[in-house]
Amino acid sequence: MDPVPRMVSPVCLIKNEEGKTLQVNPEAERILKNISQPLVVISIAGPYRSGKSYLMNKLAGACGGGFCVGDTVEAKTKGIWMWCIPHPEKRDHTLVLLDTEGLGDVMKIEKQSELSILTLSVLISSTMIYNSKGVIGQEDLEKLYAVSEYREYLMDRESKNTQEDGEGVEPEVIPLFIWVLRDFSLQLEINGRPFTEDEYLENCLKDIPNAKSLKMQQKNMIRQCIRAMFPTRKCFIFGSPPPSNQTTELRPPRDLNEQFTRKTEEFCQYIYDNVEAKTLQGGQTVTGSILWKLLPKYIKAVKSGDFTALETSISYLAAEKNEKCIKSATNLYEEKMKSKSVHMESEFQELHDICMKEALQTFQRTYFKHKKEENRKYEDALKAILMEKKNSFWKLCEESSLKVCSDLIQQLAKPLEKALHENKYHVVGGHGAFTEEKNKFVSRYNQECGKHVKAEDVLQAYLKTMDNVEKIIHQTDTKLSETKKRKYKVDDVGDSGQLTDYIRSYQLESKTHQRLLIQVIGFTGHGKSSFVNSCLYTVHSKSFENHAAECSTTLNRRGYQLTESITIADNRGFHPMDSSVMNEIYAQLGGFVPLNQPVIWGENKHLPLTWANSSVPDLVVPVLICRATYCFNNKEFQEMKQFLKDSQKITKILPFVVITNKLSGSSDYLEGQFFQMGIEKIYALENYTVQDHDRVRQKHLVFLKFLYDVLQTVDFIFK
């Protein structure tokens, strides 16, 4: 909070000049309007020349100077004087000390001004100190009772608060009342029983028992009104200082007795510890800037005696302050909302919630607290404004995002739109090609930044426009595929042309798999890669190419697209057969190891045979490659037999066996061994190689028959 403007001495707060009305001193106004801290306001009243200024100076910690004191019968203080200092113990609070004009000055012509000063001090203060000499007398009680108009206003409000259920009704904040008795020389005891200072005060304010006369009843009414007007009370009694020709205020501390000094310190410490900041009805803490605005209204109310108008004035003041607080909180909300970009509606809502919470907290810290119903009214007004701002921000976000996303889609969808315009997807396999291109478009769209809140809505709206187009493409593709299947029927398995057309046009009938994956497995160096090259060569009928890197060790699991629906995979070869190698082969067969990634033996240990990755959309056909010159011993025979059974468990298809290099050895014996292992489909053949790839009809026919049998087996399983 802002520091308190330095005041080296008190200034007049309320001028009380003879023949003129009470006025606020402009110099004091300038000081107050620059204090944003809560004010702890201590005012003192009482008969003139009773030592009021001395107590105020002690509270200010002044060693010299301060409030004016004197040693003559002339009253020194006129009006109300103010001294603002940092509070000695309450951080960020300002202690405001008010020394009022003494009561009972015989030189005064206008006695009404005394009542006005006293009433003003009650209105302004957190604590009202009444300072008098000797015992509490009836004259002092009557002076306090004389604050009649304000007293009646308070009593009227108290009555209303009692009658109503309390909802929306705030009690009036009444200052703490302290009676200071100076030069008290009597013993504090009644009927031999010692009394405390506070008990003495309460005893003096008690009703006179058996008050039957009108005069006694009036005295009791005065006591009752004082008790009602000051419900919280405290008393300090100062004994007489040692005799001197100087007043107490002008004596050096060494000339005062220890008891008097100790009582003064006790009085000051009580004020520091117990007096809170000045608050208004509703709990609003009064700062210097608020008191500056209230002072003219207080004076007007005291002058006219109409304190209900004061309540209206405070309502106007609250309205003025709260309108500014609403505007400030709204500006804070707007700044916070503009400071961060959001990409989804949920992010926008989260940002709004955070900014709205911070704006409401700021408002609640700074707003002018008044009546409960008015407080709620201002807070509800702020919430309504913030919701309007939220809707405006959301509309701007939507409009900006819609334009960015629409422009982006128009740009990214050009290849797809062009292909649609040229009917490129109205062919066999067109739906798959369309889906692939659409997915590429979606991926590119999602990778772009800066789309913000309408990104998903705009994308889905565009894809929705493609639904009918995709439906037509799918219907056309299905119809053409069925026609093609009927057209490419194999009547003669010895006709390589029919076999080639059938394989090229083959469509997988399984609804749960997207492609047929021929998994080529086998011993290292037995011709797996050459077999893959040969299949690609015979189906595509193009020039021979060494796709599978023949004559090099296959360490990766690579896939090659044979047709639109068929992929052939060249897996890493094994030798010898052991558990770590077999587990890795099982992982490849089950789709656990992705295509086109390195295969490291021993990574997949202790895998159950039922673990196959069902999420992989491949229908797997296992094909074992074995060279004709190979011969299994008894141990290897049993291991291979078990391996082939396990492969069937994983893929649900009995493995095919291809014996390569049939001219280099006796393939009949090896075929017999595989038959004994339970294998039904065995093919002995010679691979096309890099050194020998001249087209040979019979060679072509063997590979085509193998692929045809694979497809027939797959169709048989799903039919």
Steps between C-alpha positions, in 0.01 A plus 500: 500500500598862452705652787341754731577861399749629756341735756745670733217656698118490517279698265146625547252248361167673580497877529268648761511875454271735689193587297572240230395140441739209545729456200758243388848647474625462136853422623368206704299382199816491286671283762211256542427448129856367453475234773385162366571314824229407756459768767502431874326820615532606864307810606491664839236732644422650835512821701760753390825519698460135611817363340364359173791620286752340738352151441492552123865602499590192702316277250697670222825435683582872486780620725439863410257696288187319389152603611482842660506504881498794737525605864227765507122485525471584130385212277772428244331252260231633266300257282661160440874458439651199324837327513563202265793272582595139411340265750765388752393133491253436216681470171354693204262689730492872571436630851285814484488702822222758535513761776164673535401837629437497874148498636370766743709798386325801659640728229298330228196673368360205297462198729345289220843462339614295802228244429591495129870440579411219741264337251759526221763332715261207561430470126865508396664287767603141552532592868338790681687618812317719748749677725387663824633587845403352833205265532234423237231757554150562375618798294735280298226243442268771375765627255531152351123463496477827308604322178128453463431487126773247431397302805140481375618391156707219653214393725265495204738279299547267797123466524475412130777241527317339793165489319629364170643153450847642439534406134645800316504717815843604625552639852637852532868503588527689831840608634661360811437741789777577751444726800820649636479649847776741598602619849296225660577495872233272648539136602344252254278318742135483592379363831854389568531296180770609250384586148687486169505802272254336259269403786503859620388618153226239477379588850471865400297404191260273688144609550423670831290251698146587608493805269145620557532871440503643146846644558640161602331329205659755264842424652443129439395569139832683448694201633299257286563705184877521566516122555309442175708747302835361626453126558878441529655703782832537684621721784846635594553689825802726540596615846610857565858582399728669758414865570658751261441846365489342148232286339570131445545554126788741547693309763810298407453121555735499801260728688210250469466222754559139393136399545377775269762414236420127520127568460573714194704216343223251584244727336707539179575129474132414539414733212773350278398140574120518502375771269424377148467696179194718454225310319165599356169323493552183297861458609672744261840602637547877491812628326618859479349540153162374627502719812585800283178445306293425811596808704279753313210253522557454874499876554182538294328224699604654834389845389161383373446222753393270211718191538288295261633724222850401614414138430386597150824693448705195601298293251590751227864483605488119489340511154769737369785288640349168395440613144873574479582162659276324246675682216844417642410131545356490147819652356705241687283220356542634147879532536532145632275357228702676227833384642463132407401312186273198527457209260194319631169597655600327824816715514290812441262405781791428733661837416167678557455330838850605612462861379150535644614367837791748508273789398245413771775469761637841400152651524439341842829639630431856386125560490311728740317274744155628591168323535494129421236530229696783333826305524336204325353735240843633402659156496215364286541797266871421463427133429248598234752735334769232506265247339427752223874550455549123492239465223665781304844340534362161398334652194829663395686173557246312290502750213880513487537124525230433239677715243844349569367143492286553189794650310725215615254231391455667163877488450571149633202334331601605146662163406202307637247728330689478171505119511127495576432736211693269267317187631829335593343304786222338292714192432578169663675580829385861471348507846828398660688766302239761594521405869879519493496845337231621740705381799806680364294818469373466861854437625639807320209710633557385859871579477436865412520749787288807570159348421364565849153427637302399187767270360317173568154637414613631161683175422201283590266725301722459193529123545122487534470645151709203380267235644280464191800516267679229698185288503478517120873422465462199729195371311680544166814329631300206637305458180808519278691263726222242491483534122876462476493193720238346277698596193830358628381155581765229464379217278844353430763503779758431235426832331749750639300792357185404690698444818674839468171687440337322792785583740518864391124552539462307825300672775507371857150390604568519875318794664738507796828529305620770267769302315650157450856475639716210372765448770816345354708329771784252486867424545764758417640452152219270377364746241233702684593830335529334155155348551353844579667648190366211290140554619520871420655422158235247394200705613608835358658357182745787489876484481662312786607716796687403816241653736572271796878542486592147397843376615501723810400413854146615578504670840180700454146379456402659168167500321447521122162571337421218263155633404256747643375239748810283545829579675792258522739535795865389505578414865842462655634147449592273791773241564511305713154459656488594870243653737607865459495474119166319496340755730615776266356313201172461688504875570540568128225257405262651754560856383667604825809621312401771246607474138810683384670495838818321616455157658723419798509144628403454863291814547168313534550227759250257651209605278182287517367370172166678552643847525467593130429870449131504405510874431721447192266491196696229314399149405828309530600201285825336624740369232811301600800507261741206513779403258475154333846398628393539863428190708351499852648280769266356761533796739458758224207303359311522830587868543382589149183296542418688820589831340260440209220408740563814703493710183158356418376584850608860460377564144208250488642381165715190443837620365593457132847352435719606205806283422753706303794389282314178410757415230785508754384211715232243567186698572287181519660393831452848650139508378444171679634640824264799479206270420584309816487832688140547380557750219260477205622766256863449392657660192840407357636770267792698368510871589571775251829658604713796412720266287212298353176688438415421136127439468406133500137402464516205739683706760238771477223244526635349824504836680157594362354164609649550847338845533173369356494219757565749780203710388277197459591384850417841645164511318420147618564596864270803485228328302 
